[in-house]
Amino acid sequence: MALNVRLSDRARGDIEEISAYLGEHWSEKVKTDFLVSLTNQIDLISKMPYMYRASPSKPSVRECTLNKQTLIYYEIVNEDLIRILTIRNTKKDNS
C-alpha cells in the first residue's frame, strides 16, 4: 500500500524555482521531463519509502537522487504519511 505524500512549503517553492529555471534556460520539454520524473520518483517513494538511504547528518531524513543535479529529502512521518522536505539542485548549490 502506498503512503500519502505531502509537500512542505519549501519543497513546493523548490519545485517552482527549478521548473522556472529549466523553462527559462533550457526548454519547456526539459521542464516537463523534470516534472514527470519528479512525479514518478515521488510515487516510487510513496510505495517503497525505506529504499533510499538515511541522511548521515539527520537519520530521520532520507535522501533520494532524482538525477545527477537533484536530490529529494523526505521523512516518514508515520505509517500513513511521507513529507517531502526539500528538493535541492546540487549543481546550483555548488556553483
Tab-separated table of N, CA, C and O in Angstrom:
chain	number	residue	atom	x	y	z
A	1	MET	N	0.839	-1.185	0.000
A	1	MET	CA	0.000	0.000	0.000
A	1	MET	C	0.885	1.250	0.000
A	1	MET	O	1.843	1.346	0.744
A	2	ALA	N	0.555	2.184	-0.835
A	2	ALA	CA	1.321	3.425	-0.922
A	2	ALA	C	0.930	4.374	0.206
A	2	ALA	O	-0.231	4.464	0.595
A	3	LEU	N	1.921	5.058	0.721
A	3	LEU	CA	1.687	6.061	1.748
A	3	LEU	C	1.284	7.373	1.088
A	3	LEU	O	1.628	7.628	-0.070
A	4	ASN	N	0.565	8.196	1.820
A	4	ASN	CA	0.241	9.537	1.339
A	4	ASN	C	1.506	10.382	1.364
A	4	ASN	O	2.347	10.221	2.238
A	5	VAL	N	1.620	11.294	0.406
A	5	VAL	CA	2.777	12.171	0.331
A	5	VAL	C	2.300	13.616	0.386
A	5	VAL	O	1.362	13.993	-0.325
A	6	ARG	N	2.957	14.390	1.223
A	6	ARG	CA	2.668	15.825	1.323
A	6	ARG	C	3.953	16.592	1.048
A	6	ARG	O	5.030	16.177	1.486
A	7	LEU	N	3.824	17.684	0.333
A	7	LEU	CA	4.970	18.553	0.061
A	7	LEU	C	5.008	19.662	1.098
A	7	LEU	O	3.979	20.285	1.377
A	8	SER	N	6.175	19.934	1.639
A	8	SER	CA	6.319	21.087	2.524
A	8	SER	C	6.253	22.356	1.667
A	8	SER	O	6.403	22.306	0.437
A	9	ASP	N	6.035	23.471	2.305
A	9	ASP	CA	6.042	24.746	1.571
A	9	ASP	C	7.389	24.957	0.887
A	9	ASP	O	7.452	25.442	-0.242
A	10	ARG	N	8.439	24.572	1.567
A	10	ARG	CA	9.775	24.717	0.979
A	10	ARG	C	9.920	23.864	-0.278
A	10	ARG	O	10.455	24.320	-1.294
A	11	ALA	N	9.450	22.618	-0.227
A	11	ALA	CA	9.531	21.729	-1.385
A	11	ALA	C	8.724	22.294	-2.559
A	11	ALA	O	9.160	22.243	-3.710
A	12	ARG	N	7.550	22.844	-2.270
A	12	ARG	CA	6.740	23.469	-3.327
A	12	ARG	C	7.511	24.621	-3.975
A	12	ARG	O	7.535	24.754	-5.196
A	13	GLY	N	8.147	25.436	-3.143
A	13	GLY	CA	8.946	26.540	-3.663
A	13	GLY	C	10.126	26.041	-4.482
A	13	GLY	O	10.463	26.619	-5.529
A	14	ASP	N	10.755	24.961	-4.019
A	14	ASP	CA	11.877	24.377	-4.759
A	14	ASP	C	11.437	23.925	-6.145
A	14	ASP	O	12.125	24.177	-7.145
A	15	ILE	N	10.293	23.257	-6.209
A	15	ILE	CA	9.775	22.774	-7.499
A	15	ILE	C	9.497	23.948	-8.433
A	15	ILE	O	9.862	23.915	-9.611
A	16	GLU	N	8.870	24.981	-7.906
A	16	GLU	CA	8.578	26.163	-8.725
A	16	GLU	C	9.866	26.803	-9.231
A	16	GLU	O	9.964	27.176	-10.411
A	17	GLU	N	10.847	26.923	-8.360
A	17	GLU	CA	12.114	27.554	-8.736
A	17	GLU	C	12.860	26.743	-9.794
A	17	GLU	O	13.335	27.288	-10.792
A	18	ILE	N	12.963	25.441	-9.584
A	18	ILE	CA	13.652	24.583	-10.554
A	18	ILE	C	12.913	24.575	-11.883
A	18	ILE	O	13.524	24.681	-12.949
A	19	SER	N	11.595	24.481	-11.834
A	19	SER	CA	10.792	24.470	-13.066
A	19	SER	C	10.963	25.768	-13.850
A	19	SER	O	11.125	25.745	-15.071
A	20	ALA	N	10.924	26.883	-13.144
A	20	ALA	CA	11.096	28.183	-13.807
A	20	ALA	C	12.476	28.272	-14.447
A	20	ALA	O	12.614	28.726	-15.597
A	21	TYR	N	13.494	27.843	-13.724
A	21	TYR	CA	14.857	27.877	-14.257
A	21	TYR	C	14.965	27.027	-15.523
A	21	TYR	O	15.508	27.470	-16.537
A	22	LEU	N	14.446	25.803	-15.459
A	22	LEU	CA	14.526	24.913	-16.619
A	22	LEU	C	13.766	25.482	-17.818
A	22	LEU	O	14.243	25.418	-18.951
A	23	GLY	N	12.589	26.044	-17.557
A	23	GLY	CA	11.801	26.634	-18.637
A	23	GLY	C	12.486	27.833	-19.276
A	23	GLY	O	12.430	28.018	-20.494
A	24	GLU	N	13.154	28.643	-18.475
A	24	GLU	CA	13.813	29.845	-18.978
A	24	GLU	C	15.155	29.565	-19.641
A	24	GLU	O	15.496	30.178	-20.651
A	25	HIS	N	15.944	28.670	-19.046
A	25	HIS	CA	17.311	28.460	-19.509
A	25	HIS	C	17.502	27.222	-20.378
A	25	HIS	O	18.551	27.104	-21.023
A	26	TRP	N	16.547	26.329	-20.394
A	26	TRP	CA	16.664	25.131	-21.207
A	26	TRP	C	15.506	25.090	-22.200
A	26	TRP	O	15.633	25.641	-23.264
A	27	SER	N	14.423	24.444	-21.846
A	27	SER	CA	13.262	24.395	-22.744
A	27	SER	C	12.057	23.893	-21.958
A	27	SER	O	12.191	23.348	-20.865
A	28	GLU	N	10.894	24.060	-22.544
A	28	GLU	CA	9.676	23.553	-21.915
A	28	GLU	C	9.701	22.030	-21.847
A	28	GLU	O	9.185	21.443	-20.909
A	29	LYS	N	10.326	21.382	-22.834
A	29	LYS	CA	10.415	19.918	-22.817
A	29	LYS	C	11.268	19.454	-21.637
A	29	LYS	O	10.897	18.509	-20.937
A	30	VAL	N	12.403	20.109	-21.405
A	30	VAL	CA	13.256	19.740	-20.271
A	30	VAL	C	12.490	19.946	-18.959
A	30	VAL	O	12.543	19.115	-18.057
A	31	LYS	N	11.773	21.050	-18.877
A	31	LYS	CA	10.958	21.335	-17.689
A	31	LYS	C	9.907	20.246	-17.483
A	31	LYS	O	9.759	19.715	-16.376
A	32	THR	N	9.203	19.885	-18.535
A	32	THR	CA	8.170	18.855	-18.453
A	32	THR	C	8.774	17.505	-18.087
A	32	THR	O	8.222	16.780	-17.247
A	33	ASP	N	9.914	17.175	-18.692
A	33	ASP	CA	10.583	15.908	-18.369
A	33	ASP	C	10.972	15.858	-16.894
A	33	ASP	O	10.841	14.819	-16.243
A	34	PHE	N	11.458	16.989	-16.360
A	34	PHE	CA	11.809	17.054	-14.940
A	34	PHE	C	10.572	16.798	-14.075
A	34	PHE	O	10.623	16.010	-13.129
A	35	LEU	N	9.467	17.451	-14.393
A	35	LEU	CA	8.250	17.307	-13.590
A	35	LEU	C	7.694	15.883	-13.651
A	35	LEU	O	7.237	15.345	-12.634
A	36	VAL	N	7.763	15.253	-14.819
A	36	VAL	CA	7.305	13.861	-14.955
A	36	VAL	C	8.213	12.943	-14.138
A	36	VAL	O	7.736	12.071	-13.398
A	37	SER	N	9.507	13.147	-14.252
A	37	SER	CA	10.461	12.335	-13.498
A	37	SER	C	10.258	12.507	-11.987
A	37	SER	O	10.265	11.530	-11.232
A	38	LEU	N	10.053	13.734	-11.555
A	38	LEU	CA	9.806	14.013	-10.136
A	38	LEU	C	8.534	13.317	-9.654
A	38	LEU	O	8.522	12.678	-8.601
A	39	THR	N	7.478	13.420	-10.428
A	39	THR	CA	6.210	12.778	-10.076
A	39	THR	C	6.379	11.265	-9.964
A	39	THR	O	5.899	10.644	-9.005
A	40	ASN	N	7.073	10.674	-10.932
A	40	ASN	CA	7.308	9.231	-10.894
A	40	ASN	C	8.137	8.827	-9.682
A	40	ASN	O	7.866	7.812	-9.041
A	41	GLN	N	9.144	9.637	-9.356
A	41	GLN	CA	10.003	9.316	-8.220
A	41	GLN	C	9.238	9.431	-6.899
A	41	GLN	O	9.396	8.603	-6.009
A	42	ILE	N	8.412	10.452	-6.776
A	42	ILE	CA	7.608	10.612	-5.559
A	42	ILE	C	6.630	9.443	-5.415
A	42	ILE	O	6.411	8.932	-4.316
A	43	ASP	N	6.086	8.978	-6.524
A	43	ASP	CA	5.206	7.808	-6.492
A	43	ASP	C	5.973	6.583	-5.991
A	43	ASP	O	5.469	5.819	-5.160
A	44	LEU	N	7.198	6.410	-6.465
A	44	LEU	CA	8.025	5.287	-6.018
A	44	LEU	C	8.350	5.408	-4.528
A	44	LEU	O	8.286	4.418	-3.788
A	45	ILE	N	8.681	6.612	-4.075
A	45	ILE	CA	8.948	6.836	-2.647
A	45	ILE	C	7.723	6.460	-1.819
A	45	ILE	O	7.840	5.851	-0.754
A	46	SER	N	6.533	6.813	-2.298
A	46	SER	CA	5.309	6.509	-1.548
A	46	SER	C	5.078	5.007	-1.419
A	46	SER	O	4.521	4.537	-0.432
A	47	LYS	N	5.536	4.238	-2.405
A	47	LYS	CA	5.341	2.791	-2.397
A	47	LYS	C	6.446	2.054	-1.635
A	47	LYS	O	6.204	1.001	-1.056
A	48	MET	N	7.671	2.618	-1.682
A	48	MET	CA	8.823	1.976	-1.032
A	48	MET	C	9.642	3.028	-0.284
A	48	MET	O	10.748	3.372	-0.702
A	49	PRO	N	9.111	3.563	0.793
A	49	PRO	CA	9.750	4.698	1.464
A	49	PRO	C	11.114	4.411	2.085
A	49	PRO	O	11.904	5.330	2.283
A	50	TYR	N	11.417	3.147	2.353
A	50	TYR	CA	12.686	2.824	3.006
A	50	TYR	C	13.789	2.448	2.015
A	50	TYR	O	14.884	2.080	2.424
A	51	MET	N	13.512	2.547	0.729
A	51	MET	CA	14.509	2.109	-0.244
A	51	MET	C	15.693	3.076	-0.374
A	51	MET	O	16.742	2.695	-0.867
A	52	TYR	N	15.528	4.314	0.061
A	52	TYR	CA	16.621	5.287	-0.045
A	52	TYR	C	17.304	5.458	1.299
A	52	TYR	O	16.700	5.292	2.354
A	53	ARG	N	18.555	5.833	1.255
A	53	ARG	CA	19.375	5.881	2.465
A	53	ARG	C	18.994	7.026	3.390
A	53	ARG	O	18.543	8.086	2.947
A	54	ALA	N	19.219	6.771	4.661
A	54	ALA	CA	19.026	7.816	5.666
A	54	ALA	C	20.167	8.813	5.538
A	54	ALA	O	21.306	8.447	5.240
A	55	SER	N	19.873	10.065	5.761
A	55	SER	CA	20.881	11.112	5.694
A	55	SER	C	21.905	10.892	6.807
A	55	SER	O	21.528	10.656	7.956
A	56	PRO	N	23.199	11.001	6.483
A	56	PRO	CA	24.216	10.817	7.520
A	56	PRO	C	24.119	11.871	8.639
A	56	PRO	O	24.404	11.590	9.790
A	57	SER	N	23.685	13.069	8.283
A	57	SER	CA	23.627	14.137	9.275
A	57	SER	C	22.323	14.141	10.079
A	57	SER	O	22.283	14.671	11.186
A	58	LYS	N	21.258	13.553	9.526
A	58	LYS	CA	19.974	13.508	10.235
A	58	LYS	C	19.263	12.204	9.856
A	58	LYS	O	18.564	12.144	8.838
A	59	PRO	N	19.433	11.155	10.643
A	59	PRO	CA	18.921	9.832	10.287
A	59	PRO	C	17.419	9.738	10.051
A	59	PRO	O	16.965	8.829	9.363
A	60	SER	N	16.622	10.653	10.575
A	60	SER	CA	15.169	10.581	10.343
A	60	SER	C	14.804	11.068	8.939
A	60	SER	O	13.676	10.879	8.493
A	61	VAL	N	15.759	11.669	8.247
A	61	VAL	CA	15.533	12.177	6.900
A	61	VAL	C	16.206	11.240	5.900
A	61	VAL	O	17.332	10.798	6.098
A	62	ARG	N	15.502	10.945	4.832
A	62	ARG	CA	16.051	10.096	3.769
A	62	ARG	C	16.338	10.962	2.552
A	62	ARG	O	15.693	11.980	2.345
A	63	GLU	N	17.321	10.529	1.773
A	63	GLU	CA	17.660	11.293	0.569
A	63	GLU	C	17.629	10.393	-0.653
A	63	GLU	O	18.112	9.276	-0.645
A	64	CYS	N	17.013	10.917	-1.681
A	64	CYS	CA	16.816	10.199	-2.931
A	64	CYS	C	17.434	11.019	-4.058
A	64	CYS	O	17.161	12.215	-4.171
A	65	THR	N	18.242	10.394	-4.873
A	65	THR	CA	18.814	11.062	-6.030
A	65	THR	C	17.816	10.958	-7.178
A	65	THR	O	17.530	9.865	-7.666
A	66	LEU	N	17.293	12.107	-7.599
A	66	LEU	CA	16.379	12.143	-8.744
A	66	LEU	C	17.178	12.069	-10.041
A	66	LEU	O	16.849	11.338	-10.954
A	67	ASN	N	18.217	12.871	-10.120
A	67	ASN	CA	19.159	12.851	-11.239
A	67	ASN	C	20.476	13.404	-10.718
A	67	ASN	O	20.585	13.707	-9.539
A	68	LYS	N	21.468	13.556	-11.583
A	68	LYS	CA	22.774	13.961	-11.058
A	68	LYS	C	22.806	15.380	-10.520
A	68	LYS	O	23.741	15.756	-9.832
A	69	GLN	N	21.777	16.177	-10.779
A	69	GLN	CA	21.714	17.542	-10.250
A	69	GLN	C	20.687	17.727	-9.135
A	69	GLN	O	20.619	18.792	-8.547
A	70	THR	N	19.869	16.725	-8.850
A	70	THR	CA	18.728	16.949	-7.959
A	70	THR	C	18.586	15.857	-6.906
A	70	THR	O	18.569	14.671	-7.225
A	71	LEU	N	18.464	16.289	-5.649
A	71	LEU	CA	18.223	15.389	-4.527
A	71	LEU	C	16.873	15.714	-3.898
A	71	LEU	O	16.513	16.887	-3.771
A	72	ILE	N	16.160	14.673	-3.511
A	72	ILE	CA	14.899	14.827	-2.797
A	72	ILE	C	15.137	14.392	-1.356
A	72	ILE	O	15.641	13.284	-1.109
A	73	TYR	N	14.803	15.260	-0.409
A	73	TYR	CA	14.906	14.926	1.014
A	73	TYR	C	13.491	14.772	1.563
A	73	TYR	O	12.647	15.645	1.350
A	74	TYR	N	13.249	13.658	2.260
A	74	TYR	CA	11.917	13.401	2.795
A	74	TYR	C	12.010	12.689	4.135
A	74	TYR	O	13.051	12.148	4.498
A	75	GLU	N	10.898	12.724	4.862
A	75	GLU	CA	10.821	11.989	6.118
A	75	GLU	C	9.532	11.176	6.144
A	75	GLU	O	8.524	11.578	5.572
A	76	ILE	N	9.620	10.049	6.803
A	76	ILE	CA	8.452	9.205	7.004
A	76	ILE	C	7.848	9.657	8.326
A	76	ILE	O	8.424	9.436	9.388
A	77	VAL	N	6.721	10.340	8.241
A	77	VAL	CA	6.095	10.938	9.422
A	77	VAL	C	5.463	9.863	10.297
A	77	VAL	O	5.639	9.847	11.514
A	78	ASN	N	4.722	8.970	9.667
A	78	ASN	CA	4.118	7.837	10.368
A	78	ASN	C	3.809	6.764	9.342
A	78	ASN	O	4.235	6.872	8.193
A	79	GLU	N	3.060	5.726	9.734
A	79	GLU	CA	2.807	4.608	8.819
A	79	GLU	C	1.899	4.975	7.644
A	79	GLU	O	1.726	4.180	6.720
A	80	ASP	N	1.352	6.198	7.654
A	80	ASP	CA	0.468	6.631	6.575
A	80	ASP	C	0.984	7.811	5.771
A	80	ASP	O	0.415	8.133	4.729
A	81	LEU	N	2.047	8.481	6.245
A	81	LEU	CA	2.408	9.771	5.655
A	81	LEU	C	3.908	9.968	5.468
A	81	LEU	O	4.699	9.691	6.364
A	82	ILE	N	4.251	10.472	4.283
A	82	ILE	CA	5.608	10.906	3.961
A	82	ILE	C	5.541	12.395	3.673
A	82	ILE	O	4.629	12.867	2.992
A	83	ARG	N	6.534	13.127	4.176
A	83	ARG	CA	6.606	14.565	3.888
A	83	ARG	C	7.887	14.824	3.096
A	83	ARG	O	8.983	14.485	3.539
A	84	ILE	N	7.710	15.414	1.910
A	84	ILE	CA	8.853	15.845	1.114
A	84	ILE	C	9.301	17.170	1.721
A	84	ILE	O	8.541	18.141	1.741
A	85	LEU	N	10.538	17.212	2.215
A	85	LEU	CA	11.035	18.385	2.913
A	85	LEU	C	11.605	19.431	1.960
A	85	LEU	O	11.305	20.618	2.063
A	86	THR	N	12.472	18.985	1.060
A	86	THR	CA	13.114	19.909	0.126
A	86	THR	C	13.593	19.148	-1.096
A	86	THR	O	13.816	17.936	-1.041
A	87	ILE	N	13.756	19.869	-2.173
A	87	ILE	CA	14.298	19.314	-3.409
A	87	ILE	C	15.456	20.222	-3.792
A	87	ILE	O	15.251	21.387	-4.140
A	88	ARG	N	16.672	19.698	-3.665
A	88	ARG	CA	17.861	20.522	-3.852
A	88	ARG	C	18.479	20.329	-5.217
A	88	ARG	O	18.687	19.203	-5.669
A	89	ASN	N	18.792	21.435	-5.846
A	89	ASN	CA	19.548	21.420	-7.091
A	89	ASN	C	21.015	21.478	-6.690
A	89	ASN	O	21.519	22.530	-6.310
A	90	THR	N	21.696	20.350	-6.745
A	90	THR	CA	23.071	20.284	-6.265
A	90	THR	C	24.029	21.081	-7.147
A	90	THR	O	25.009	21.620	-6.654
A	91	LYS	N	23.745	21.173	-8.414
A	91	LYS	CA	24.604	21.942	-9.307
A	91	LYS	C	24.559	23.428	-8.926
A	91	LYS	O	25.568	24.095	-8.862
A	92	LYS	N	23.378	23.929	-8.667
A	92	LYS	CA	23.217	25.332	-8.261
A	92	LYS	C	23.883	25.565	-6.913
A	92	LYS	O	24.523	26.583	-6.689
A	93	ASP	N	23.746	24.598	-5.989
A	93	ASP	CA	24.330	24.737	-4.656
A	93	ASP	C	25.851	24.805	-4.702
A	93	ASP	O	26.468	25.432	-3.858
A	94	ASN	N	26.448	24.154	-5.692
A	94	ASN	CA	27.909	24.084	-5.765
A	94	ASN	C	28.514	25.166	-6.636
A	94	ASN	O	29.717	25.255	-6.760
A	95	SER	N	27.710	25.968	-7.287
A	95	SER	CA	28.275	26.966	-8.187
A	95	SER	C	28.540	28.273	-7.498
A	95	SER	O	28.204	28.514	-6.384
